[in-house]
Short mmCIF file of C-alpha atoms in Angstrom, two decimals:
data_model
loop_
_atom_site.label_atom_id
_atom_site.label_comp_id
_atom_site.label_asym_id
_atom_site.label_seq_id
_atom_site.Cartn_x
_atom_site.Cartn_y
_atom_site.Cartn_z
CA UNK A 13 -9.60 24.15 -25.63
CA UNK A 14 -5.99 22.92 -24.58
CA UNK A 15 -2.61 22.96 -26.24
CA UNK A 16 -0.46 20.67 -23.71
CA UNK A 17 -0.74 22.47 -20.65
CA UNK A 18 -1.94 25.73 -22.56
CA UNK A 19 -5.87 26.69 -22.48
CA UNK A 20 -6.10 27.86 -25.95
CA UNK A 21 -9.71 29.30 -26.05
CA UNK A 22 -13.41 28.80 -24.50
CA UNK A 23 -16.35 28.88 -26.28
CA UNK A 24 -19.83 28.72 -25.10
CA UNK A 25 -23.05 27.16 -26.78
CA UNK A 26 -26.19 28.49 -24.95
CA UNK A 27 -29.23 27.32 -25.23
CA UNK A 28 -32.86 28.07 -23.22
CA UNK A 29 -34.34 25.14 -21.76
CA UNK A 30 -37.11 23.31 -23.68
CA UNK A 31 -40.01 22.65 -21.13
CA UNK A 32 -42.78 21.23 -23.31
CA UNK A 33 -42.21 17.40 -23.39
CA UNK A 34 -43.16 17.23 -26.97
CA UNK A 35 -40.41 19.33 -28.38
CA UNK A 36 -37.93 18.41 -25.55
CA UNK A 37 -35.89 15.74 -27.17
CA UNK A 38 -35.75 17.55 -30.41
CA UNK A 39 -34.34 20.56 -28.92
CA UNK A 40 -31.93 18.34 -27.08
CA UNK A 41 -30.71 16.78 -30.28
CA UNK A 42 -30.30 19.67 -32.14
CA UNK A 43 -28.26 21.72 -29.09
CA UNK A 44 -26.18 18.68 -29.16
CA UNK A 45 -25.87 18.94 -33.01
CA UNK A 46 -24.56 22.66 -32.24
CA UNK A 47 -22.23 21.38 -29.38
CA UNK A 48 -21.01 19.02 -31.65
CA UNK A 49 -20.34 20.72 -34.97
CA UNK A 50 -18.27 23.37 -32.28
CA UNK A 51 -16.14 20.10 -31.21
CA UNK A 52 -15.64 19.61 -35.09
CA UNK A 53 -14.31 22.70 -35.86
CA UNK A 54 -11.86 22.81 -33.30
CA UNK A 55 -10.81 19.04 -34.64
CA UNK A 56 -9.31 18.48 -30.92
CA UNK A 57 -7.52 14.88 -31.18
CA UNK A 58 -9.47 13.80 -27.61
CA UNK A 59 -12.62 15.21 -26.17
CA UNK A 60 -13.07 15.58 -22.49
CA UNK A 61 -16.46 16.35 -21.14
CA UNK A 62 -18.82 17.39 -17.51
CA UNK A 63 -21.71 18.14 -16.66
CA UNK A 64 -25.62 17.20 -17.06
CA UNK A 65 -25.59 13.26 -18.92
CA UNK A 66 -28.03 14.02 -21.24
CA UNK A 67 -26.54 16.56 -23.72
CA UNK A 68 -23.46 14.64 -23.22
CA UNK A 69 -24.40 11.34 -24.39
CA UNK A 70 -26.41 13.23 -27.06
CA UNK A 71 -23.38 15.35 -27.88
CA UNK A 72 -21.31 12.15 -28.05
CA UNK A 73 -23.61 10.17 -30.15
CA UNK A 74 -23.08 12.81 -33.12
CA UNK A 75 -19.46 13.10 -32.97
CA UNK A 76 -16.66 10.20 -33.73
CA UNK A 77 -13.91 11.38 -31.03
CA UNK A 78 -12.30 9.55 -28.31
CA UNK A 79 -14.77 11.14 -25.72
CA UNK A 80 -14.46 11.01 -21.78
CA UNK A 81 -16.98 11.72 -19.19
CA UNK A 82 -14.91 13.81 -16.22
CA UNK A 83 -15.51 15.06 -12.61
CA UNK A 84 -17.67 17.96 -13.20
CA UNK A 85 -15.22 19.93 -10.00
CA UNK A 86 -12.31 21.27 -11.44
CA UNK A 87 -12.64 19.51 -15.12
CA UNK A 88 -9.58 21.27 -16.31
CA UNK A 89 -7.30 20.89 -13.55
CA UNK A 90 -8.67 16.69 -13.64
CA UNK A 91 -7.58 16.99 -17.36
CA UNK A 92 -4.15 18.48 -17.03
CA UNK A 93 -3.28 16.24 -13.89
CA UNK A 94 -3.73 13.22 -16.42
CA UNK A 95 -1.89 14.39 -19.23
CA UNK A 96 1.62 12.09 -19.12
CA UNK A 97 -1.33 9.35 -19.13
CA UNK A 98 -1.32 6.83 -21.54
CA UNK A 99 -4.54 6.88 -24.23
CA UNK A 100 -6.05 3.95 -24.27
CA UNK A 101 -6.12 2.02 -27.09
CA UNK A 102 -9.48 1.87 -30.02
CA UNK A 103 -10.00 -1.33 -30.59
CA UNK A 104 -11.23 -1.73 -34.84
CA UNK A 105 -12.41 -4.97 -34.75
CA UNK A 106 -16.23 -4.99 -35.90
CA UNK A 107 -18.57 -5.27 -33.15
CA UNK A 108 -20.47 -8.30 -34.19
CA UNK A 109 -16.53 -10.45 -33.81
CA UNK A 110 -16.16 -9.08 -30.39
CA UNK A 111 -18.55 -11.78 -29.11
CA UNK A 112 -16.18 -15.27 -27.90
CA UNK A 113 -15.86 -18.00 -25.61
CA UNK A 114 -17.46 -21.51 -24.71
CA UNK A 115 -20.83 -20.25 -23.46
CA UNK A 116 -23.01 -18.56 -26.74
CA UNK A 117 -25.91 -18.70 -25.40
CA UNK A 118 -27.47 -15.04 -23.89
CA UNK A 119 -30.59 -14.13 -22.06
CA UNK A 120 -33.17 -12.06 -22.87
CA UNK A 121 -33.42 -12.92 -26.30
CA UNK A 122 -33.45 -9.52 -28.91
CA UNK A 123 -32.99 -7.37 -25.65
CA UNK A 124 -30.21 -9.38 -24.63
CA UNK A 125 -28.77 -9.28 -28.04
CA UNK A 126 -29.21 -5.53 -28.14
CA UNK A 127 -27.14 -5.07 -24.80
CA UNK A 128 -24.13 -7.14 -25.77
CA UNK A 129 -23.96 -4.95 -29.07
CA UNK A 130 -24.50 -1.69 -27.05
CA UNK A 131 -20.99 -2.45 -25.35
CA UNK A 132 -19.46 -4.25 -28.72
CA UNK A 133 -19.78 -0.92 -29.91
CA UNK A 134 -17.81 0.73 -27.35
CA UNK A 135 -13.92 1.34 -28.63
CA UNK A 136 -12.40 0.16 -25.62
CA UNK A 137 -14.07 -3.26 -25.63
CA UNK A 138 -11.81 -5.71 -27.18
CA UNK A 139 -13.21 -8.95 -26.65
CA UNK A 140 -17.26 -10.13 -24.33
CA UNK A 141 -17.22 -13.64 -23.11
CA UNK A 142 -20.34 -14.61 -22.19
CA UNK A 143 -20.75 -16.46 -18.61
CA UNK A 144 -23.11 -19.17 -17.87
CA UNK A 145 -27.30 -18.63 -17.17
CA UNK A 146 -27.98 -18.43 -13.28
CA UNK A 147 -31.86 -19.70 -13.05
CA UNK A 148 -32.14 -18.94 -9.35
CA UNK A 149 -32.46 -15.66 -8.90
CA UNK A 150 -35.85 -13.50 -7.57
CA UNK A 151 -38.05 -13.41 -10.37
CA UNK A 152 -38.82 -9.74 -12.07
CA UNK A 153 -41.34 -8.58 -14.15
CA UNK A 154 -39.14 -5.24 -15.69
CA UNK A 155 -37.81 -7.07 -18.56
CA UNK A 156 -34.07 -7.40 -19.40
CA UNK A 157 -31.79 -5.15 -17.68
CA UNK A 158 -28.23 -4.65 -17.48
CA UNK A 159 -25.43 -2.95 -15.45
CA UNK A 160 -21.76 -2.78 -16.14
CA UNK A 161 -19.68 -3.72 -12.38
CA UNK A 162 -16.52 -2.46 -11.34
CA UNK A 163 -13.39 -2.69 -12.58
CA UNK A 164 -10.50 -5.04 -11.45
CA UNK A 165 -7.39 -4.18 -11.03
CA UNK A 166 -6.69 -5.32 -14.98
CA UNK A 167 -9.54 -2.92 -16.34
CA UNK A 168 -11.73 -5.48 -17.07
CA UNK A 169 -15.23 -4.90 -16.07
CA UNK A 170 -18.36 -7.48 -16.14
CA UNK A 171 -21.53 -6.68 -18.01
CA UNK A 172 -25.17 -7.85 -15.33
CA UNK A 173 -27.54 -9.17 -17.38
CA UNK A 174 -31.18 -9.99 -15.86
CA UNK A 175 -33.97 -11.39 -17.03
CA UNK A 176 -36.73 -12.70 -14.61
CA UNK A 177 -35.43 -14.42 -12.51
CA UNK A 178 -32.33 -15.46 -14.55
CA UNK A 179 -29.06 -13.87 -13.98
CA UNK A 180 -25.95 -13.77 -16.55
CA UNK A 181 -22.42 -12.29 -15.89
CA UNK A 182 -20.16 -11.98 -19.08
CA UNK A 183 -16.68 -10.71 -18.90
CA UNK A 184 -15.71 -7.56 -20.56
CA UNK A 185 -11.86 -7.44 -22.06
CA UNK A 186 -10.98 -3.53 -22.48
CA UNK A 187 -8.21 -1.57 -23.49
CA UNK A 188 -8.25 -0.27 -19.94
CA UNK A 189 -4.38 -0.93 -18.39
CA UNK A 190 -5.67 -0.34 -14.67
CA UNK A 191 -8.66 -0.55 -12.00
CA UNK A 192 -8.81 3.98 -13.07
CA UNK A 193 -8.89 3.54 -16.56
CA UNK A 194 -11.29 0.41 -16.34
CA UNK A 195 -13.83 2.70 -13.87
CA UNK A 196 -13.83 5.30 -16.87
CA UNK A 197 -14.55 2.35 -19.24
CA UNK A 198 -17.17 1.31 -17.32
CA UNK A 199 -19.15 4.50 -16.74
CA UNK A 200 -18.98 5.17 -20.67
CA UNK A 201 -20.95 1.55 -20.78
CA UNK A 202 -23.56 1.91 -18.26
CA UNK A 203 -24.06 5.78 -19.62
CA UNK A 204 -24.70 3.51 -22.82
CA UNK A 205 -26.92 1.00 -21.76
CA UNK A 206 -29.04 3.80 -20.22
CA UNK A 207 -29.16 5.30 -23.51
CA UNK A 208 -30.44 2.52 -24.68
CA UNK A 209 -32.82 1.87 -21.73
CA UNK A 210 -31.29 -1.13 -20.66
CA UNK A 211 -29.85 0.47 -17.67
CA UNK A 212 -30.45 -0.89 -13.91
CA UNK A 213 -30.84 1.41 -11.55
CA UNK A 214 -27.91 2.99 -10.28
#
């Protein structure tokens, strides 16, 4: 826990790993729950997190904070060295009027739908413009899947949609003010979409 520049307190949340499959995910969810309701407690104002990506993205599924994935090397000192940083800005505006732009039409049908609301919800997305269909790409049999690109030097990033063998890039406006904060941004989506299963391989 930090105050400023001040580390306030530590707390640790143990748990013993849970090896049978069928209990697995429950135990996840539930250590999460405990990671969480710790987070609550403390009412911290911005929530900074490393480490393994599954109890994270469980952990931040349960809890309503501005929540960062960091370096998991020297979290606190990657914390502190950001501090004068601007926050970037939560957008309010209801996922389903995030979607804009002269091209409405999206691959992939429900999965398709499903992807572009997995990054409406995000709170750094402020507006997804959707690009036009590319029909000649390599054919694929996996179904829909999609992958967040890089940043550019605005913080915008791009969200990869394929399906088959057609392609779709659709711009991504964020409240990112910079190719750093963008990258952050970005992770948070694909972390996300693999959530969600959508997820290309990385």
């Amino acid at each position: 826990m930090l105050s400023d520049e001040e580390v306030r307190g530590e707390t640790t949340v143990a748990t013993v790993p849970e090896n049978d499959s069928d209990y697995g995910s429950v135990h996840l969810r539930n250590f999460a729950g405990r990671v969480a309701d710790e987070v609550r407690r403390k009412r911290p104002e911005t929530v900074y997190a490393a480490g393994v990506r599954d109890p994270l993205r469980e952990t931040r599924a349960q809890l309503h904070h501005e929540f960062y994935r960091v370096p998991d090397e020297d979290a606190v000192e990657w914390v502190l060295d950001r501090r004068g940083d601007r926050t970037l800005e939560v957008v309010e505006t209801p996922p389903r009027e995030k979607l804009g732009g002269t091209h409405s039409t999206l691959i992939g049908d429900r999965e398709g739908r499903r992807a572009i609301s997995t990054v409406a919800d995000h709170p750094h997305v402020k507006k997804i413009i959707p690009g036009p269909i590319d029909a000649g790409g390599i054919g694929s049999q996996s179904g829909l899947r999609a992958k967040v690109t890089r940043a550019d030097e605005t913080g915008n990033v791009r969200l990869l949609l394929r399906d088959g063998s057609s392609v779709q890039e659709n711009r991504l406006v964020t409240t990112a003010m910079d190719r750093e904060t963008g990258e952050r941004v970005r992770d948070d989506l694909n972390d996300a979409l693999e959530a969600a299963e959508l997820q290309e391989s990385r």
